[in-house]
Short mmCIF file of C-alpha atoms in Angstrom, two decimals:
data_model
loop_
_atom_site.label_atom_id
_atom_site.label_comp_id
_atom_site.label_asym_id
_atom_site.label_seq_id
_atom_site.Cartn_x
_atom_site.Cartn_y
_atom_site.Cartn_z
CA MET A 831 0.83 -25.07 -11.60
CA LYS A 832 2.88 -24.69 -9.34
CA SER A 833 5.94 -24.30 -11.53
CA ILE A 834 4.03 -20.96 -12.51
CA ARG A 835 2.61 -20.48 -9.04
CA VAL A 836 6.89 -20.66 -8.31
CA VAL A 837 8.13 -18.30 -10.63
CA LEU A 838 4.61 -15.91 -9.46
CA PHE A 839 5.93 -15.77 -6.01
CA LYS A 840 9.77 -15.63 -6.95
CA SER A 841 9.29 -12.68 -9.21
CA LEU A 842 6.15 -11.00 -7.42
CA VAL A 843 5.98 -11.68 -3.11
CA LYS A 844 9.46 -12.74 -2.19
CA SER A 845 10.87 -9.13 -4.24
CA PHE A 846 7.97 -6.66 -4.31
CA TYR A 847 8.76 -8.38 0.04
CA GLN A 848 12.64 -7.26 -0.49
CA ALA A 849 12.31 -4.27 -1.95
CA ASN A 850 10.03 -2.89 0.34
CA ALA A 851 11.85 -3.75 3.89
CA GLY A 852 12.98 -0.65 5.08
CA PHE A 853 8.86 0.84 4.39
CA PHE A 854 8.18 -2.36 6.45
CA LEU A 855 10.81 -1.29 8.80
CA VAL A 856 8.86 2.54 9.20
CA VAL A 857 5.17 0.87 9.62
CA VAL A 858 6.20 -1.73 12.03
CA PHE A 859 8.04 0.65 14.03
CA LEU A 860 5.13 3.43 13.65
CA GLY A 861 2.41 0.94 13.95
CA PHE A 862 3.61 -1.07 16.72
CA GLY A 863 6.25 1.47 18.42
CA PHE A 864 4.39 3.98 19.28
CA LEU A 865 1.08 1.59 19.32
CA LYS A 866 0.97 -0.99 21.70
CA THR A 867 -1.38 -3.64 21.94
CA PRO A 868 -3.84 -2.46 23.83
CA GLN A 869 -3.54 0.65 22.19
CA HIS A 870 -5.02 -1.38 18.88
CA LEU A 871 -7.00 -3.50 20.92
CA ASP A 872 -8.52 -0.06 21.47
CA ILE A 873 -9.35 0.60 18.13
CA ALA A 874 -10.66 -2.73 17.29
CA ILE A 875 -13.36 -2.49 19.78
CA ALA A 876 -13.37 1.02 18.43
CA LEU A 877 -13.64 0.33 15.58
CA ALA A 878 -16.51 -2.81 16.26
CA TYR A 879 -18.60 -0.26 17.58
CA HIS A 880 -18.46 2.85 14.60
CA PRO A 881 -18.45 0.90 11.48
CA SER A 882 -18.84 4.37 9.21
CA TYR A 883 -14.80 4.33 11.09
CA TYR A 884 -13.94 1.81 8.65
CA LEU A 885 -13.86 4.68 5.90
CA PHE A 886 -10.69 6.16 7.18
CA VAL A 887 -9.06 2.39 7.47
CA LEU A 888 -9.36 1.84 4.48
CA VAL A 889 -8.01 4.42 2.84
CA PRO A 890 -4.19 3.09 3.49
CA TRP A 891 -5.12 0.00 2.71
CA LEU A 892 -6.11 1.00 -0.77
CA MET A 893 -2.87 3.39 -0.51
CA TYR A 894 -0.99 -0.03 -0.07
CA ALA A 895 -3.50 -1.99 -2.19
CA LEU A 896 -1.75 0.88 -5.29
CA LYS A 897 1.65 0.17 -3.81
CA THR A 898 2.03 -3.73 -4.34
CA LEU A 899 0.46 -2.64 -8.00
CA GLN A 900 2.42 0.23 -9.00
CA PHE A 901 5.14 -2.06 -8.10
CA ALA A 902 4.40 -5.71 -10.11
CA ARG A 903 3.76 -2.69 -12.66
CA ASN A 904 7.31 -1.64 -12.68
CA GLU A 905 8.93 -4.41 -12.62
CA LYS A 906 6.94 -5.70 -15.53
CA ARG A 907 8.14 -2.94 -17.30
CA LEU A 908 11.67 -4.58 -17.32
CA PRO A 909 12.88 -6.50 -20.47
CA SER A 910 14.03 -9.47 -17.72
CA TYR A 911 10.28 -9.80 -16.72
CA GLN A 912 8.12 -9.49 -20.04
CA PHE A 913 8.42 -12.89 -19.87
CA LEU A 914 5.22 -12.93 -17.79
CA SER A 915 3.30 -12.48 -20.30
CA TYR A 916 2.97 -15.96 -20.90
CA VAL A 917 0.78 -16.99 -18.16
CA SER A 918 -1.97 -15.35 -20.63
CA MET A 919 -1.19 -18.86 -21.88
CA VAL A 920 -3.48 -20.55 -18.76
CA PRO A 921 -6.97 -20.64 -18.61
CA LYS A 922 -8.37 -17.88 -17.03
CA PRO A 923 -10.28 -19.81 -14.13
CA GLN A 924 -7.27 -20.75 -13.05
CA ARG A 925 -5.37 -18.35 -13.94
CA LEU A 926 -7.81 -15.85 -11.41
CA ARG A 927 -7.55 -18.13 -8.65
CA LEU A 928 -3.00 -18.23 -9.38
CA VAL A 929 -3.52 -15.00 -9.20
CA MET A 930 -5.93 -13.78 -5.98
CA ALA A 931 -3.39 -16.37 -4.40
CA VAL A 932 -0.37 -13.87 -5.06
CA GLN A 933 -2.20 -10.71 -4.41
CA ALA A 934 -3.66 -11.98 -1.22
CA ALA A 935 0.17 -12.78 -0.59
CA LEU A 936 0.94 -9.25 -1.19
CA LEU A 937 -1.46 -7.97 0.79
CA ALA A 938 -0.10 -9.88 3.55
CA PRO A 939 0.12 -7.16 6.03
CA ILE A 940 -4.13 -5.97 5.81
CA LEU A 941 -4.62 -9.10 6.07
CA LEU A 942 -3.89 -10.21 8.64
CA TYR A 943 -4.62 -7.14 10.48
CA SER A 944 -8.12 -7.34 9.55
CA SER A 945 -8.15 -10.93 10.66
CA MET A 946 -7.49 -9.60 14.31
CA LEU A 947 -10.39 -6.78 13.32
CA VAL A 948 -12.53 -9.30 12.67
CA VAL A 949 -12.22 -11.54 15.96
CA VAL A 950 -12.53 -8.13 17.67
CA ALA A 951 -15.96 -7.68 15.84
CA VAL A 952 -16.66 -11.30 16.65
CA GLN A 953 -16.01 -11.46 20.50
CA GLN A 954 -18.07 -7.63 20.65
CA ALA A 955 -21.25 -9.67 18.14
CA GLN A 956 -21.37 -6.57 15.78
CA TRP A 957 -21.93 -8.61 12.74
CA LEU A 958 -22.48 -4.69 10.46
CA SER A 959 -19.27 -3.94 11.60
CA LEU A 960 -17.87 -7.64 10.89
CA SER A 961 -19.95 -7.38 6.79
CA TYR A 962 -18.34 -4.15 6.25
CA LEU A 963 -15.18 -5.14 7.43
CA VAL A 964 -14.61 -8.96 5.56
CA LEU A 965 -16.40 -6.66 1.97
CA GLY A 966 -14.05 -4.06 2.11
CA ASN A 967 -11.29 -6.88 2.19
CA LEU A 968 -12.91 -8.84 0.18
CA VAL A 969 -13.34 -6.01 -2.98
CA ILE A 970 -10.13 -5.24 -2.29
CA LEU A 971 -8.53 -7.88 -2.64
CA PHE A 972 -11.17 -8.75 -5.95
CA ILE A 973 -10.23 -5.61 -7.35
CA ALA A 974 -6.40 -5.78 -6.88
CA SER A 975 -6.27 -9.53 -8.98
CA ARG A 976 -7.84 -8.19 -11.60
CA GLN A 977 -6.28 -4.64 -12.15
CA LEU A 978 -2.56 -7.55 -11.18
CA ASP A 979 -3.91 -10.72 -13.97
CA ARG A 980 -3.53 -7.35 -16.48
CA LEU A 981 -0.55 -6.29 -16.00
CA ILE A 982 0.84 -9.35 -16.12
CA ILE A 983 -0.89 -10.37 -18.57
CA GLN A 984 -0.55 -7.45 -21.03
CA PRO A 985 2.47 -6.23 -22.81
CA VAL A 986 4.56 -3.94 -22.13
CA ASP A 987 6.45 -1.94 -24.59
CA PRO A 988 10.54 -1.18 -22.17
CA LYS A 989 10.28 1.81 -24.51
CA GLU A 990 7.61 3.48 -23.13
CA VAL A 991 8.73 6.02 -20.46
CA GLY A 992 6.96 7.45 -17.45
CA SER A 993 4.93 10.85 -16.65
CA LEU A 994 7.65 11.35 -13.96
CA ALA A 995 10.12 10.81 -16.70
CA LYS A 996 8.94 12.75 -19.34
CA TRP A 997 9.18 16.42 -16.93
CA THR A 998 12.24 15.12 -15.96
CA GLY A 999 14.48 14.85 -18.61
CA LYS A 1000 15.61 17.86 -18.86
CA LEU A 1001 18.24 17.57 -15.67
CA PRO A 1002 21.41 17.02 -16.26
CA ARG A 1003 22.60 14.04 -16.68
CA SER A 1004 26.44 13.96 -15.14
CA TYR A 1005 27.28 11.30 -12.55
CA SER A 1006 25.40 12.42 -10.01
CA TRP A 1007 22.18 13.34 -11.54
CA LEU A 1008 22.33 9.04 -13.22
CA PHE A 1009 20.72 7.84 -9.27
CA ILE A 1010 18.55 10.46 -9.96
CA HIS A 1011 16.97 9.32 -13.36
CA HIS A 1012 17.20 6.62 -12.28
CA LEU A 1013 14.77 6.89 -9.51
CA PHE A 1014 12.29 8.50 -11.77
CA ASN A 1015 12.30 6.30 -14.23
CA ARG A 1016 12.57 2.94 -13.07
CA GLN A 1017 11.82 4.14 -9.14
CA ALA A 1018 8.71 6.61 -8.57
CA VAL A 1019 6.72 5.18 -5.96
CA VAL A 1020 9.80 4.64 -3.49
CA LEU A 1021 10.85 7.66 -4.47
CA LEU A 1022 7.84 9.44 -4.07
CA GLY A 1023 6.54 7.22 -0.89
CA THR A 1024 10.04 7.69 1.09
CA LYS A 1025 9.69 11.43 0.71
CA VAL A 1026 5.66 11.57 2.11
CA ILE A 1027 7.29 10.17 4.76
CA SER A 1028 10.24 11.59 5.59
CA LEU A 1029 8.92 14.64 5.17
CA ALA A 1030 5.98 14.24 7.09
CA VAL A 1031 7.75 12.38 9.55
CA LEU A 1032 10.53 16.05 9.46
CA GLY A 1033 7.18 18.47 9.48
CA GLY A 1034 6.11 16.56 12.32
CA PHE A 1035 8.89 17.07 14.36
CA ILE A 1036 8.92 20.90 13.91
CA MET A 1037 6.10 21.41 14.45
CA ILE A 1038 6.14 20.01 18.09
CA TYR A 1039 9.19 21.76 18.61
CA GLU A 1040 6.88 25.00 17.36
CA VAL A 1041 4.64 24.44 20.03
CA GLU A 1042 6.78 23.27 22.26
CA SER A 1043 10.02 25.86 21.52
CA THR A 1044 11.64 24.28 24.21
CA ASP A 1045 14.40 21.74 22.74
CA LEU A 1046 16.19 22.14 19.80
CA ARG A 1047 16.65 18.90 19.85
CA LEU A 1048 13.46 17.80 18.12
CA VAL A 1049 14.28 18.89 15.18
CA SER A 1050 17.38 17.14 15.22
CA LEU A 1051 15.46 13.67 16.00
CA GLY A 1052 13.00 14.89 13.51
CA LEU A 1053 16.48 14.61 10.61
CA LEU A 1054 17.82 12.04 12.42
CA LEU A 1055 13.85 9.78 11.52
CA SER A 1056 13.58 11.81 8.01
CA ALA A 1057 17.44 10.31 7.18
CA GLY A 1058 15.92 6.34 8.68
CA ILE A 1059 13.67 6.24 6.02
CA ASN A 1060 15.54 7.61 3.51
CA SER A 1061 18.64 4.96 4.20
CA ILE A 1062 16.74 3.46 1.71
CA LEU A 1063 17.50 5.15 -1.20
CA SER A 1064 21.44 4.30 0.16
CA PHE A 1065 20.54 0.60 -0.37
CA HIS A 1066 18.50 1.67 -3.81
CA TYR A 1067 21.54 3.57 -4.92
CA ARG A 1068 24.33 0.84 -4.37
CA GLN A 1069 22.35 -1.35 -6.01
CA PHE A 1070 21.64 0.67 -8.91
CA GLU A 1071 26.01 1.01 -9.08
CA GLN A 1072 25.99 -2.51 -9.32
CA LYS A 1073 23.97 -3.28 -11.90
CA ASP A 1074 23.41 -0.19 -14.21
CA LEU A 1075 27.42 1.88 -13.69
CA LYS A 1076 29.65 -1.28 -14.38
CA LEU A 1077 31.08 0.87 -16.84
CA PHE A 1078 31.56 3.66 -14.71
CA ARG A 1079 34.23 1.65 -12.73
CA ASN A 1080 36.48 1.76 -16.08
CA LEU A 1081 36.27 5.25 -16.09
CA PRO A 1082 39.96 7.58 -14.63
CA LEU A 1083 37.84 9.15 -11.46
CA SER A 1084 40.44 8.02 -7.82
CA PRO A 1085 37.96 7.02 -4.79
CA ASP A 1086 37.86 10.02 -3.44
CA ALA A 1087 36.58 12.05 -6.14
CA ARG A 1088 33.67 10.18 -6.84
CA PHE A 1089 33.05 10.05 -3.51
CA VAL A 1090 32.32 13.81 -3.90
CA LYS A 1091 29.83 12.83 -5.91
CA VAL A 1092 28.23 10.44 -4.36
CA ILE A 1093 28.40 13.18 -1.44
CA LEU A 1094 25.74 15.42 -4.16
CA THR A 1095 23.65 13.13 -5.47
CA PHE A 1096 22.98 12.61 -1.43
CA THR A 1097 22.75 16.41 -1.37
CA LEU A 1098 20.42 16.37 -3.90
CA LEU A 1099 18.78 14.23 -2.54
CA SER A 1100 18.40 15.34 0.63
CA LEU A 1101 16.80 18.95 -0.70
CA PRO A 1102 13.19 18.68 0.21
CA GLU A 1103 14.74 18.52 3.58
CA ILE A 1104 16.55 20.81 3.90
CA LEU A 1105 13.58 23.26 2.34
CA VAL A 1106 11.24 21.72 4.73
CA LEU A 1107 13.10 22.83 7.47
CA TYR A 1108 14.89 25.98 6.46
CA LEU A 1109 11.53 26.63 4.97
CA ASN A 1110 9.41 26.08 8.45
CA GLY A 1111 11.74 26.95 10.90
CA VAL A 1112 13.35 29.69 9.80
CA MET A 1113 11.86 31.88 12.02
CA ALA A 1114 11.75 30.10 15.44
CA ILE A 1115 15.32 28.69 14.47
CA PRO A 1116 18.82 29.50 14.97
CA LEU A 1117 20.26 29.72 11.58
CA LEU A 1118 23.39 28.39 12.68
CA PHE A 1119 21.51 25.22 14.05
CA LEU A 1120 19.50 24.66 10.30
CA LEU A 1121 22.97 25.16 8.55
CA LYS A 1122 24.43 22.81 11.18
CA ASN A 1123 21.41 20.80 11.12
CA ALA A 1124 21.54 20.29 6.90
CA LEU A 1125 24.46 17.71 6.92
CA LEU A 1126 23.43 14.93 9.43
CA PRO A 1127 20.97 13.83 6.70
CA ILE A 1128 23.65 14.29 4.02
CA SER A 1129 26.33 12.68 5.86
CA LEU A 1130 23.74 9.69 6.96
CA LEU A 1131 22.82 8.64 3.39
CA CYS A 1132 26.63 8.62 2.93
CA PHE A 1133 27.76 6.89 5.99
CA TYR A 1134 24.51 3.88 4.98
CA HIS A 1135 25.69 4.06 1.21
CA ALA A 1136 29.84 3.19 2.11
CA LEU A 1137 28.58 0.48 4.48
CA CYS A 1138 27.02 -1.02 1.57
CA TYR A 1139 30.52 -1.86 0.45
CA VAL A 1140 31.97 -3.41 3.72
CA ARG A 1141 30.63 -6.50 2.30
CA PRO A 1142 27.30 -7.36 -0.59
CA VAL A 1143 23.70 -6.84 1.51
CA ASN A 1144 20.87 -7.51 0.87
CA ALA A 1145 17.63 -5.44 1.61
CA GLU A 1146 16.77 -7.76 4.36
CA GLN A 1147 20.20 -7.40 5.73
CA PHE A 1148 19.97 -3.95 4.75
CA VAL A 1149 17.84 -2.47 7.00
CA LYS A 1150 18.90 -3.59 9.79
CA LEU A 1151 21.50 -1.03 9.21
CA PRO A 1152 19.56 2.40 9.50
CA PHE A 1153 16.94 0.08 12.22
CA PHE A 1154 20.21 0.05 15.14
CA SER A 1155 22.15 3.01 13.80
CA VAL A 1156 18.81 5.39 14.39
CA ALA A 1157 18.27 4.05 17.80
CA ILE A 1158 21.62 4.65 18.75
CA LEU A 1159 22.04 8.36 16.81
CA PHE A 1160 19.15 8.59 19.02
CA PHE A 1161 20.37 8.49 21.96
CA VAL A 1162 23.12 10.09 21.65
CA ILE A 1163 22.19 13.14 20.45
CA LEU A 1164 19.41 13.15 23.28
CA GLY A 1165 23.15 13.26 24.62
CA HIS A 1166 23.31 16.73 23.80
CA VAL A 1167 26.46 15.60 21.47
CA ASP A 1168 26.64 19.11 18.77
CA VAL A 1169 24.89 17.08 15.64
CA LEU A 1170 27.83 19.13 13.55
CA TYR A 1171 30.11 16.50 15.52
CA LEU A 1172 27.98 13.69 14.99
CA SER A 1173 27.82 14.89 10.68
CA THR A 1174 31.23 15.26 10.48
CA THR A 1175 32.74 11.77 12.47
CA LEU A 1176 30.11 10.26 9.79
CA MET A 1177 31.42 11.69 7.19
CA LEU A 1178 34.57 11.48 7.63
CA LEU A 1179 33.47 7.24 8.34
CA SER A 1180 32.32 6.84 5.58
CA TRP A 1181 35.51 8.69 3.41
CA LEU A 1182 37.69 6.21 4.57
CA LEU A 1183 35.16 3.37 4.50
CA TYR A 1184 34.64 4.08 0.66
CA ARG A 1185 39.02 4.18 0.56
CA LEU A 1186 39.37 1.57 2.20
CA ARG A 1187 36.88 -0.79 0.38
CA PHE A 1188 36.06 1.07 -2.72
CA THR A 1189 39.10 -0.92 -4.38
CA ALA A 1190 38.86 -4.27 -2.87
CA PHE A 1191 34.98 -4.69 -3.49
CA GLU A 1192 34.33 -2.83 -6.26
CA TRP A 1193 37.16 -5.32 -7.77
CA ALA A 1194 37.51 -8.54 -6.66
CA MET B 772 14.79 -11.64 -41.77
CA LYS B 773 16.96 -8.51 -42.38
CA GLY B 774 17.38 -4.56 -41.12
CA ARG B 775 20.32 -2.47 -39.69
CA ASN B 776 20.71 -1.85 -36.15
CA GLY B 777 17.40 -0.05 -35.20
CA SER B 778 14.71 -0.75 -38.39
CA GLY B 779 12.92 -2.22 -36.19
CA LYS B 780 13.39 -6.16 -36.48
CA THR B 781 12.93 -7.18 -32.67
CA THR B 782 10.12 -5.04 -32.26
CA LEU B 783 8.41 -6.83 -34.78
CA PHE B 784 9.47 -9.76 -33.16
CA ASN B 785 8.15 -8.82 -29.87
CA CYS B 786 4.86 -8.23 -31.44
CA LEU B 787 4.77 -12.02 -32.93
CA ALA B 788 5.05 -13.51 -29.50
CA GLY B 789 2.49 -11.40 -27.63
CA LEU B 790 5.16 -9.59 -26.14
CA SER B 791 4.48 -6.74 -26.85
CA PRO B 792 1.59 -4.04 -27.88
CA TYR B 793 0.79 -3.83 -31.48
CA GLN B 794 -1.82 -2.14 -33.45
CA GLY B 795 -3.81 -4.03 -35.60
CA GLN B 796 -4.17 -7.89 -36.29
CA ILE B 797 -1.83 -11.10 -35.50
CA LYS B 798 -3.02 -14.29 -36.84
CA LEU B 799 -1.29 -17.13 -37.07
CA SER B 800 -2.92 -20.67 -39.95
CA GLY B 801 -6.10 -18.63 -38.62
CA ILE B 802 -5.73 -17.70 -34.40
CA ASP B 803 -6.09 -14.54 -33.61
CA LEU B 804 -2.97 -13.74 -31.44
CA ASN B 805 -5.47 -10.45 -29.24
CA LYS B 806 -8.21 -13.29 -29.06
CA ASP B 807 -6.65 -16.79 -28.51
CA PRO B 808 -3.83 -15.91 -26.76
CA GLY B 809 -3.43 -19.35 -24.86
CA THR B 810 -3.61 -21.45 -28.81
CA TYR B 811 -0.82 -18.73 -30.28
CA LYS B 812 1.01 -18.68 -28.03
CA LEU B 813 1.48 -22.63 -27.73
CA ARG B 814 2.58 -22.47 -31.33
CA VAL B 815 4.57 -19.19 -31.70
CA ASN B 816 8.14 -19.83 -29.66
CA TYR B 817 10.89 -16.58 -29.58
CA SER B 818 14.65 -16.39 -27.95
CA GLN B 819 15.48 -12.43 -28.19
CA SER B 820 18.76 -11.55 -29.45
CA GLU B 821 20.06 -10.64 -25.22
CA PRO B 822 17.50 -12.59 -23.91
CA THR B 823 17.36 -11.24 -19.40
CA PHE B 824 15.56 -13.50 -17.01
CA PRO B 825 15.42 -11.55 -13.38
CA GLU B 826 18.32 -12.74 -11.28
CA PHE B 827 16.78 -15.03 -8.30
CA LEU B 828 15.34 -17.07 -10.39
CA THR B 829 17.50 -20.42 -11.33
CA GLY B 830 17.48 -21.70 -15.18
CA GLN B 831 15.25 -24.95 -13.73
CA ASP B 832 12.81 -22.44 -12.33
CA LEU B 833 12.42 -20.77 -15.75
CA ILE B 834 12.09 -23.99 -17.90
CA ASP B 835 9.47 -25.40 -15.79
CA PHE B 836 7.86 -22.22 -15.94
CA PHE B 837 7.75 -22.27 -19.60
CA ALA B 838 7.68 -25.80 -20.56
CA ASN B 839 4.17 -26.25 -18.19
CA LEU B 840 3.38 -23.74 -20.51
CA LYS B 841 3.69 -24.63 -24.02
CA GLN B 842 3.34 -28.82 -22.97
CA ALA B 843 6.31 -30.43 -22.89
CA LYS B 844 7.30 -33.74 -22.54
CA ALA B 845 10.29 -34.62 -19.48
CA SER B 846 11.71 -36.64 -22.66
CA GLN B 847 12.38 -33.70 -24.67
CA ILE B 848 13.64 -31.15 -21.85
CA ALA B 849 16.23 -33.90 -21.16
CA HIS B 850 16.94 -34.40 -24.41
CA LEU B 851 17.36 -29.58 -25.70
CA CYS B 852 18.93 -29.63 -21.79
CA GLY B 853 21.52 -32.01 -22.39
CA ALA B 854 22.26 -30.94 -26.02
CA LEU B 855 22.59 -27.42 -24.99
CA GLY B 856 24.82 -28.67 -21.82
CA VAL B 857 21.84 -26.28 -19.63
CA ASP B 858 21.44 -29.38 -17.07
CA GLN B 859 25.00 -28.55 -15.47
CA PHE B 860 23.76 -24.96 -14.77
CA ALA B 861 20.35 -25.00 -14.73
CA GLN B 862 19.77 -25.15 -10.99
CA LYS B 863 21.63 -22.45 -10.51
CA PRO B 864 20.23 -18.39 -10.76
CA CYS B 865 20.59 -16.65 -13.82
CA GLY B 866 22.27 -13.78 -12.64
CA SER B 867 25.25 -15.47 -11.65
CA TYR B 868 24.73 -17.16 -15.76
CA SER B 869 27.73 -15.55 -18.10
CA SER B 870 25.63 -14.39 -21.59
CA GLY B 871 26.43 -17.49 -23.41
CA MET B 872 24.90 -19.51 -21.07
CA VAL B 873 21.09 -17.40 -20.52
CA LYS B 874 21.92 -17.84 -24.61
CA LYS B 875 21.70 -21.43 -23.62
CA LEU B 876 19.02 -21.49 -22.19
CA SER B 877 16.79 -18.99 -23.87
CA MET B 878 17.16 -21.44 -26.89
CA VAL B 879 15.61 -24.72 -24.73
CA LEU B 880 13.07 -22.80 -24.27
CA ALA B 881 12.51 -21.77 -27.49
CA PHE B 882 12.42 -25.41 -28.17
CA LEU B 883 9.78 -26.82 -25.89
CA GLY B 884 6.13 -28.09 -26.97
CA GLN B 885 4.95 -28.29 -30.35
CA PRO B 886 5.51 -24.86 -32.25
CA SER B 887 4.50 -24.35 -35.67
CA LEU B 888 6.75 -21.06 -35.71
CA ILE B 889 9.83 -20.39 -34.12
CA ILE B 890 11.47 -16.76 -34.18
CA LEU B 891 15.15 -16.86 -33.50
CA ASP B 892 16.78 -13.04 -32.91
CA GLU B 893 20.42 -13.78 -33.77
CA PRO B 894 20.24 -16.89 -32.77
CA LEU B 895 24.15 -17.67 -32.55
CA ILE B 896 25.44 -14.65 -31.25
CA THR B 897 27.44 -15.15 -27.72
CA LEU B 898 27.46 -18.69 -28.21
CA ASP B 899 30.59 -21.07 -28.32
CA LYS B 900 30.96 -23.44 -31.56
CA GLU B 901 29.70 -26.01 -30.36
CA ALA B 902 26.34 -24.51 -28.56
CA GLN B 903 26.54 -22.98 -32.86
CA ASP B 904 26.60 -26.34 -34.01
CA VAL B 905 24.27 -27.82 -32.06
CA VAL B 906 21.63 -24.70 -32.13
CA THR B 907 22.02 -25.55 -36.09
CA GLN B 908 20.86 -29.28 -35.49
CA LEU B 909 18.26 -28.74 -33.70
CA ILE B 910 16.59 -26.08 -36.36
CA SER B 911 17.43 -29.00 -39.21
CA GLN B 912 15.92 -31.56 -37.08
CA GLU B 913 12.30 -29.92 -36.22
CA HIS B 914 12.73 -27.77 -39.49
CA ALA B 915 12.19 -31.37 -41.47
CA GLN B 916 8.89 -31.86 -39.28
CA GLY B 917 7.47 -29.18 -39.73
CA THR B 918 8.50 -26.42 -38.50
CA THR B 919 8.72 -23.65 -39.85
CA PHE B 920 11.77 -20.84 -38.66
CA ILE B 921 11.87 -16.40 -38.70
CA PHE B 922 15.43 -15.87 -37.72
CA ALA B 923 17.30 -12.33 -37.60
CA THR B 924 20.81 -11.90 -38.21
CA HIS B 925 24.16 -10.07 -39.07
CA GLN B 926 26.24 -13.19 -39.35
CA ASP B 927 25.99 -15.09 -42.37
CA PHE B 928 24.16 -17.74 -41.15
CA GLU B 929 23.56 -19.88 -44.50
CA ASN B 930 24.74 -23.48 -44.75
CA GLU B 931 24.14 -26.16 -45.67
CA LEU B 932 22.03 -27.84 -43.23
CA ILE B 933 19.82 -24.24 -43.20
CA LYS B 934 18.16 -22.14 -46.48
CA ALA B 935 16.46 -19.64 -46.46
CA SER B 936 13.56 -19.70 -48.38
CA HIS B 937 12.03 -16.19 -47.85
CA ILE B 938 14.47 -13.05 -47.09
CA TYR B 939 12.44 -9.89 -45.81
CA GLU B 940 13.97 -6.53 -44.84
CA VAL B 941 11.89 -4.55 -42.34
CA LYS B 942 13.10 -0.65 -42.99
CA ASP B 943 11.61 2.63 -43.27
CA GLN B 944 9.36 0.73 -40.88
CA SER B 945 7.35 -1.91 -43.17
CA LEU B 946 8.35 -5.17 -44.32
CA LYS B 947 9.65 -5.26 -47.56
CA THR B 948 10.84 -9.29 -49.75
CA VAL B 949 14.57 -9.33 -50.67
CA SER B 950 13.60 -12.49 -51.96
#
């Protein structure tokens, strides 16, 4: 049974955390950067005394559980994961225990946070809250495990097209659009999740600016953070190039021409942010500022993509790049550096890295 | 099993092996794939024409995984890995394998346990001459012990060791007996 557990953990748990390293970075940044331990304890005490508030906590936990299941579903659709259906050969009671262990590992972040809430509820002797909390977690774990079991053992037709891909099938198929098709077909949840968080952050910063109406740097900082959130797309683009676009290296295209296509891809991917920026800020923000700032997310995404050419990086190594660069650029923007200079410098650096490293890296 | 490219041979094999959804019933010696998948899959082994596995899993991970499920003995694993040379690269991740190495690994997995039916989709493609001979020998030996084989191949696969007792063709989404 150990060998089956090893394969399931490597295929579903380890790869989930690797693929979602950027997501966890954002959660840690938002959840533990703005809120410190005393605030978390205050929240836990408030929850302990008002059990109905757990409903608000259960909503993001349920969404997270759905995210884990969506990941497993996407993996299972890949031909290389078809063999997981053989797990159906394991007797049902053993299999359910095994799958529950896998699902518990996938739900580890919320189970760990729940443990803290449990400890606080016990300390406050709030037994009703404690029972709600334990029951809520157990229900999520059991239902998610049941679904995961079905996903693992049920055969999947890899030719089946996702519902989002059906709608996007008519988009152009030129080189710059290929990664976008890949996202819609294979990583729709990553794309959707990234855009929802990124747009919420950007929208929040624009709202604060509109209320304060004093400092335009707030809008730039919002764009910077949303670009940091989108950075995971640069990593996925590089992986897509390495796995699925190998033959395209054979095309008679210069590195410069390829770089232009990369810029176009990231421009297309940044359109939602640019649109939100314009639609929300057109009345309150000067047009020239909007135009200059629109370049920031595109140049940053190009920069992260170009950095992947410097040396091979896995997801864990990659997340350090946006983490540290956003932290540095945050203070650069606060230092009144014009965003246009910043974007131009980042774009020039990306182009230089691309020119210097493309041939050596791709043909190594 | 013959048929043009895209006629549905691989889809049929995937269904027979329980890897793709299907409509209707699939039974082997009275064992229904849908009702008793464990027993059915214990008796039916399969090697895909172009097998792929997650790049981070090692060959050994997969051999242990399948050996456990197919109830294969350690001596059988050692014999198959040695014969096909898989023991030389089994500790490395699949992402570093050539297509021939993946095919050899897939062949080892297809022979594990005591199946009564082995489905081999294009069993010789991407294999070197030496490995092709080993696979031919393995098929011959297993067949002599009562295992049934289904092949799909575009090559002239029949030789002194292997003779097809029946030839079928997949055409227009149906199976036709050729001989």
